[in-house]
PDB file of C-alpha atoms in Angstrom:
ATOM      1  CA  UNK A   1    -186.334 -87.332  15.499  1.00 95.00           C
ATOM      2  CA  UNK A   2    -189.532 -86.261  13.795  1.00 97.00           C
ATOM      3  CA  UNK A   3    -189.259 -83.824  10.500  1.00 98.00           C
ATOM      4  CA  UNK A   4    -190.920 -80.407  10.346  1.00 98.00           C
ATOM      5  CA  UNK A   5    -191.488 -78.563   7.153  1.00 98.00           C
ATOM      6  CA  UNK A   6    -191.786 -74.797   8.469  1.00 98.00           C
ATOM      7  CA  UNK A   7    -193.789 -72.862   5.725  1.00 98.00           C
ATOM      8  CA  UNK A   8    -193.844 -69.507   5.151  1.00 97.00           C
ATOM      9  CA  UNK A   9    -196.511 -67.910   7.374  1.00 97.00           C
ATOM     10  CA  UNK A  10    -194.508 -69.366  10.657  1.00 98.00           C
ATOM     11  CA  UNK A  11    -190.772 -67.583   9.664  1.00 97.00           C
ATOM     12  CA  UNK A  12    -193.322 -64.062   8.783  1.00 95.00           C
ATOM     13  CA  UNK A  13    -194.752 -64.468  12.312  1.00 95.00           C
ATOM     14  CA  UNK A  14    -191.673 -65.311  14.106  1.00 95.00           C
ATOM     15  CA  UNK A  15    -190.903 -61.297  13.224  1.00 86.00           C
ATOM     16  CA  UNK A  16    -192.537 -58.912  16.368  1.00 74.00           C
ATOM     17  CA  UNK A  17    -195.066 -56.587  14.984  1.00 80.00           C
ATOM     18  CA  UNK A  18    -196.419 -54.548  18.271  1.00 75.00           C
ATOM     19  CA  UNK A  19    -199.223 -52.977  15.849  1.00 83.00           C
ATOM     20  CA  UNK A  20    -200.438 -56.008  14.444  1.00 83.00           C
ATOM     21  CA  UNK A  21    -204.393 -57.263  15.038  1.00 91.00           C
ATOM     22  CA  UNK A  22    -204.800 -58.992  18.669  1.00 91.00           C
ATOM     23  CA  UNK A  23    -204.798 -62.533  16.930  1.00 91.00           C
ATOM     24  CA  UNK A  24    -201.879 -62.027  15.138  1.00 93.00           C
ATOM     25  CA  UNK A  25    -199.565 -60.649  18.286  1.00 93.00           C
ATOM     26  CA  UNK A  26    -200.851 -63.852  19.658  1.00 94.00           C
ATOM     27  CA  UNK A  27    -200.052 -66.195  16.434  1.00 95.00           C
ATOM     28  CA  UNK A  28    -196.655 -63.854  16.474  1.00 95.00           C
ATOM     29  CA  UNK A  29    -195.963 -64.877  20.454  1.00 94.00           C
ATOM     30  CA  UNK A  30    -197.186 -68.448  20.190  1.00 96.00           C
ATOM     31  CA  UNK A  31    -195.012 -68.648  17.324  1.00 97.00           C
ATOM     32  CA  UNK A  32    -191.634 -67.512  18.968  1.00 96.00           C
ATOM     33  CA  UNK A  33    -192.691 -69.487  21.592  1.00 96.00           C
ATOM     34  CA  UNK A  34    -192.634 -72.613  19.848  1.00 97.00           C
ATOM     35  CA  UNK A  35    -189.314 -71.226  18.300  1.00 97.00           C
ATOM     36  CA  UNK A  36    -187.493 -70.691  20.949  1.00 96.00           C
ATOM     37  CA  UNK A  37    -188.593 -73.950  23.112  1.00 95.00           C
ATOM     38  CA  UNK A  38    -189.584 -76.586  21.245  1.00 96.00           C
ATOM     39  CA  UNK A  39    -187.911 -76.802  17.722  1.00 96.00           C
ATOM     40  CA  UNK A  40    -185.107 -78.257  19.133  1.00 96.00           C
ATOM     41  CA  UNK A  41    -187.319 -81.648  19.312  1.00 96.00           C
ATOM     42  CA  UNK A  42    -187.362 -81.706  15.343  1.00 98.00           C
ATOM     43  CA  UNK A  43    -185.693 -81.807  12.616  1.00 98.00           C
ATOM     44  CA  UNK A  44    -186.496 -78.783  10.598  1.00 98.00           C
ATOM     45  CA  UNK A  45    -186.570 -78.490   6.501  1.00 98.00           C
ATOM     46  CA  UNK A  46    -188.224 -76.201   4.019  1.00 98.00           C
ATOM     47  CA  UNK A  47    -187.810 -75.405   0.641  1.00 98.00           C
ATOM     48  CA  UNK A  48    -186.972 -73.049  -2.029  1.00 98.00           C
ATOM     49  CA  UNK A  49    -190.560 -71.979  -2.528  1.00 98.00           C
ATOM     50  CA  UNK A  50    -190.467 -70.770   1.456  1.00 98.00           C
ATOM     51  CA  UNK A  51    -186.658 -69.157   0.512  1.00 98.00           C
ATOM     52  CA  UNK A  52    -189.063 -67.219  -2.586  1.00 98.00           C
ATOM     53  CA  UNK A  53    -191.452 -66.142  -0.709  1.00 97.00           C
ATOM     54  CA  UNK A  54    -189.641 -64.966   2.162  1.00 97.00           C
ATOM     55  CA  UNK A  55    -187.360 -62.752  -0.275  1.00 97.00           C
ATOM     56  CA  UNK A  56    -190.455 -60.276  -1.214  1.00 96.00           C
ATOM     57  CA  UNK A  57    -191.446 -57.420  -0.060  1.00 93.00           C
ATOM     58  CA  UNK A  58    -189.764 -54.687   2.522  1.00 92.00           C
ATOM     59  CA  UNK A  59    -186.224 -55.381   3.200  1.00 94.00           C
ATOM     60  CA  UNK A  60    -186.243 -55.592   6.607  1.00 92.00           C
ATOM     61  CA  UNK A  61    -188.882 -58.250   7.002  1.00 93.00           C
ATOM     62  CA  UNK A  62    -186.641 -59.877   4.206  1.00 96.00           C
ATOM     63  CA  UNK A  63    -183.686 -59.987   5.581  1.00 96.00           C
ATOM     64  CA  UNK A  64    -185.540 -61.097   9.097  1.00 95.00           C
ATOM     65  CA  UNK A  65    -187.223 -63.514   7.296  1.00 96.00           C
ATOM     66  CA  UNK A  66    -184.149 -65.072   6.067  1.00 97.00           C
ATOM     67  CA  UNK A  67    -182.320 -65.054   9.102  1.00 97.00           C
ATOM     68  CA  UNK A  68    -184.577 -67.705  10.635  1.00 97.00           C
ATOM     69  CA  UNK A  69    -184.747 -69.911   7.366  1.00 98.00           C
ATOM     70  CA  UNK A  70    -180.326 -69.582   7.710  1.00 97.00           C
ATOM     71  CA  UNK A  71    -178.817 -73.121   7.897  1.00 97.00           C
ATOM     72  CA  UNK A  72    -182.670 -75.136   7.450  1.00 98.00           C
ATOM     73  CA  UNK A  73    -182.171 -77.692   5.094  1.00 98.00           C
ATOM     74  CA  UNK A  74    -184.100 -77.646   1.880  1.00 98.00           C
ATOM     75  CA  UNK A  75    -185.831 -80.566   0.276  1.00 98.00           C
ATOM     76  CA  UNK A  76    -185.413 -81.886  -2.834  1.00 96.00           C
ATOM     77  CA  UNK A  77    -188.020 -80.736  -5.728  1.00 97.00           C
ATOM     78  CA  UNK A  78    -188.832 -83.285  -8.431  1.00 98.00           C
ATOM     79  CA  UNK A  79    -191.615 -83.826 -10.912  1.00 98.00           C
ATOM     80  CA  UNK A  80    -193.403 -85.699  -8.545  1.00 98.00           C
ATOM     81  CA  UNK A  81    -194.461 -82.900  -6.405  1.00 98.00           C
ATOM     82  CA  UNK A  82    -195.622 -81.011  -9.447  1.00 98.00           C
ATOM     83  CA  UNK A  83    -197.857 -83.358 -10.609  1.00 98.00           C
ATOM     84  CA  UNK A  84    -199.272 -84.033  -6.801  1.00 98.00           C
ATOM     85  CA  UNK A  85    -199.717 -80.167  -6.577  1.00 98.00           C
ATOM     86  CA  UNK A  86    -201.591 -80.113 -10.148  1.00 98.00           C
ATOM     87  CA  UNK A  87    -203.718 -83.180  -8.816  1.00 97.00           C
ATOM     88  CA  UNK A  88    -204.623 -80.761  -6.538  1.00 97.00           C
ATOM     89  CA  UNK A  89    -205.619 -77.983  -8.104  1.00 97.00           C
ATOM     90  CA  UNK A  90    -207.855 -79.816 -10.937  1.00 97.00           C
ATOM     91  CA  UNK A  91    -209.979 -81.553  -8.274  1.00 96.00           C
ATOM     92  CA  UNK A  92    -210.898 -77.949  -7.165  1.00 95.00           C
ATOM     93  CA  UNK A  93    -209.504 -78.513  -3.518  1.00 95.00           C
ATOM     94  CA  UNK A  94    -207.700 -75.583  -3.372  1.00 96.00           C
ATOM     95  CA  UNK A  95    -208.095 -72.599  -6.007  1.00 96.00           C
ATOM     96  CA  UNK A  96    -206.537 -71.906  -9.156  1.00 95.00           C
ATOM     97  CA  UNK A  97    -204.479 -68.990  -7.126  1.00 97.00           C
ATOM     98  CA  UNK A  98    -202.775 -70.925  -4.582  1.00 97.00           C
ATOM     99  CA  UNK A  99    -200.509 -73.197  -6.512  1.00 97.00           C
ATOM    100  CA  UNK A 100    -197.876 -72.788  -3.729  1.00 97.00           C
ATOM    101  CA  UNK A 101    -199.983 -73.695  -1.005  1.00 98.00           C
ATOM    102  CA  UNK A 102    -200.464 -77.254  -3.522  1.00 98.00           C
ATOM    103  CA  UNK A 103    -196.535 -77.411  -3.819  1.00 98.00           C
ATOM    104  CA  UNK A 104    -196.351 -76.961  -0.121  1.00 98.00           C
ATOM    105  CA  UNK A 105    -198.353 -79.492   0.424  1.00 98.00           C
ATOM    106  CA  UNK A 106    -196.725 -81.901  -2.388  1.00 98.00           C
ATOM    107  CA  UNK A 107    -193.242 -81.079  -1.350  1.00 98.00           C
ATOM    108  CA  UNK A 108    -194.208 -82.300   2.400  1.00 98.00           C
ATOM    109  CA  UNK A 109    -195.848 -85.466   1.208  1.00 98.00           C
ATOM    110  CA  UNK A 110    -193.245 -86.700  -1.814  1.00 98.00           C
ATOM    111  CA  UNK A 111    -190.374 -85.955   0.568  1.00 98.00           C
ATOM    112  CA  UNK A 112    -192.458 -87.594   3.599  1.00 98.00           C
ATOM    113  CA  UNK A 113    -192.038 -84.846   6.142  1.00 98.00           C
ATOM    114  CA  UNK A 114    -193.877 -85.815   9.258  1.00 98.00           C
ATOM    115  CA  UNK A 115    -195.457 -82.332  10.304  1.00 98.00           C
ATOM    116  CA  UNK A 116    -196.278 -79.409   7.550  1.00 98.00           C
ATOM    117  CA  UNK A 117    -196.035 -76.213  10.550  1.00 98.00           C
ATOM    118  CA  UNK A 118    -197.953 -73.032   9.075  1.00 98.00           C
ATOM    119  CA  UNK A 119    -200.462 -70.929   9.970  1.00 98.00           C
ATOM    120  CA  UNK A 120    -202.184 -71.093   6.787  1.00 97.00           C
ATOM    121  CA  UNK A 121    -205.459 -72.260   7.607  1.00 97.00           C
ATOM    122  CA  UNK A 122    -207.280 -71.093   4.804  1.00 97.00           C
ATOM    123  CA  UNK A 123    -205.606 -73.146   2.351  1.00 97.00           C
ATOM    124  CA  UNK A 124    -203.531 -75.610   3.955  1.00 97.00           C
ATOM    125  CA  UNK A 125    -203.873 -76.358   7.675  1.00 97.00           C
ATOM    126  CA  UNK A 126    -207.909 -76.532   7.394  1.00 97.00           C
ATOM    127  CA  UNK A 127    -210.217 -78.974   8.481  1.00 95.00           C
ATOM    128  CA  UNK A 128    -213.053 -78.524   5.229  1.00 96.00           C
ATOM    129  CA  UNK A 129    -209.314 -78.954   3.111  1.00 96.00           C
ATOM    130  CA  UNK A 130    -207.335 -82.023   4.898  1.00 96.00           C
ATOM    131  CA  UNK A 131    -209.538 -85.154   3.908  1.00 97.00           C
ATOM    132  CA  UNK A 132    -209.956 -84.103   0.239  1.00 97.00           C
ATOM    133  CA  UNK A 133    -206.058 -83.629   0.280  1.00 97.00           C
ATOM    134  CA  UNK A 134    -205.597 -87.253   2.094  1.00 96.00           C
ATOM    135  CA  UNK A 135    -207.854 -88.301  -0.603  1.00 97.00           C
ATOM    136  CA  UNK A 136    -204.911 -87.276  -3.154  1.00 97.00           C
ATOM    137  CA  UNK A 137    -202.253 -88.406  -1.112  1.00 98.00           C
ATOM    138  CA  UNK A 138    -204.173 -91.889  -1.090  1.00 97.00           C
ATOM    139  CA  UNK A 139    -204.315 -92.042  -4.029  1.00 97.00           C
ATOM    140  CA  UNK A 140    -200.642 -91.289  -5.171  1.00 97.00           C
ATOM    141  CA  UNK A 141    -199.636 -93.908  -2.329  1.00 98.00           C
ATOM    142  CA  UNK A 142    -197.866 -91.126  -0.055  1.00 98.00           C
ATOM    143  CA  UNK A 143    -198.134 -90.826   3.474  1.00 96.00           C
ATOM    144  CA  UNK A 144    -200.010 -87.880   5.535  1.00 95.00           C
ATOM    145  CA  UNK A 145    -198.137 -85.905   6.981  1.00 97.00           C
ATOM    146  CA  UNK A 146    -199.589 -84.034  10.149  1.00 98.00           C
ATOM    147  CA  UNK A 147    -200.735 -80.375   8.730  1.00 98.00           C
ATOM    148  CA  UNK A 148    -200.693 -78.370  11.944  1.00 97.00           C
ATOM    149  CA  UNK A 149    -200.327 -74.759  13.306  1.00 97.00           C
ATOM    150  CA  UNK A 150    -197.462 -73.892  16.443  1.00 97.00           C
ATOM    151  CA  UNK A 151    -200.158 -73.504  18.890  1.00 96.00           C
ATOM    152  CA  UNK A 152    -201.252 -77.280  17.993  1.00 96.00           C
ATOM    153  CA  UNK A 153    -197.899 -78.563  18.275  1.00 95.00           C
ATOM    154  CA  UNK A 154    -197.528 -77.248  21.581  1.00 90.00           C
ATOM    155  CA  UNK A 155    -200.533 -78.281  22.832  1.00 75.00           C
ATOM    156  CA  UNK A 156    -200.443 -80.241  26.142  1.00 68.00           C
ATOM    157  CA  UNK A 157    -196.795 -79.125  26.232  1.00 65.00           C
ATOM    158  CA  UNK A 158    -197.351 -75.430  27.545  1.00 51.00           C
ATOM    159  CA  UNK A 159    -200.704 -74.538  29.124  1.00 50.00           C
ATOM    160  CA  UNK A 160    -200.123 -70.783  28.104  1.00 45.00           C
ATOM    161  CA  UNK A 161    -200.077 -72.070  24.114  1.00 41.00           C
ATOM    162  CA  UNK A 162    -203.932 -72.826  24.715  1.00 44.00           C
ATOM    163  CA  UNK A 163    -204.835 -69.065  24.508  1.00 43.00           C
TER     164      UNK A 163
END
């Protein structure tokens, strides 16, 4: 069974906001969607920097947060993905600010996870981003992992995902 990393921004839109922007009540839906059908087809790990960044802010959204991260297995951390994430960061392919989006990315890769699932597509799941990180990954002799959003993983799966 394949291995999906889910990242941060899936578990905060797998929570219902009814007064959220259009796009996200559609990320939010597509997301619970792929939740509730189609994780079962994986094998689903995170990490501890998902566990940290899913413990901030209100309470609530906290404690939902965790709820859906309950019983995922984490990976291991190691030097390895440190210096992959500080590769990086000093060839300017992400910026100085999003050192966890680099570790994401690392952790996925060192621990070769076949899918990295997020909706991060400013940083991580971007198309301008993805060969310049493959570049890296190339270069440390790690395999790429798919970088992909729910909606993408349920493509040709569920017509309704297209929207």
């Amino acid at each position: 069974m394949a291995t999906v990393y889910i990242e941060t921004s899936v578990v905060s839109f797998l929570r219902t906001n009814p007064k959220a922007a259009p796009e996200s009540v559609l990320r939010q839906q597509i997301t619970r969607k792929w939740w509730d059908f189609h994780r079962q087809s994986y094998d689903l790990v995170t990490a501890q920097y998902v566990i940290d960044e899913s413990s901030t802010g209100n309470v609530l959204h906290v404690t939902e947060r965790l709820a859906f991260l309950a019983g995922i297995p984490l990976l291991q951390l190691n030097d390895e993905i440190d210096r992959l994430a500080t590769e990086i960061l000093s060839r300017a392919i992400l910026p100085a600010d999003a050192l966890l989006d680099a570790l994401h990315i690392a952790c996925v890769a060192v621990n070769r996870v076949d899918y990295l699932l997020t909706w991060n597509c400013k940083h991580i799941a971007n198309p301008m981003v993805l060969p310049r990180v493959f570049r890296v990954l190339n270069d440390f002799r790690l395999p790429f992992p798919v970088i992909c959003t729910p909606r993408d993983m349920m493509e040709g799966f569920d017509d309704e995902a297209d929207g």
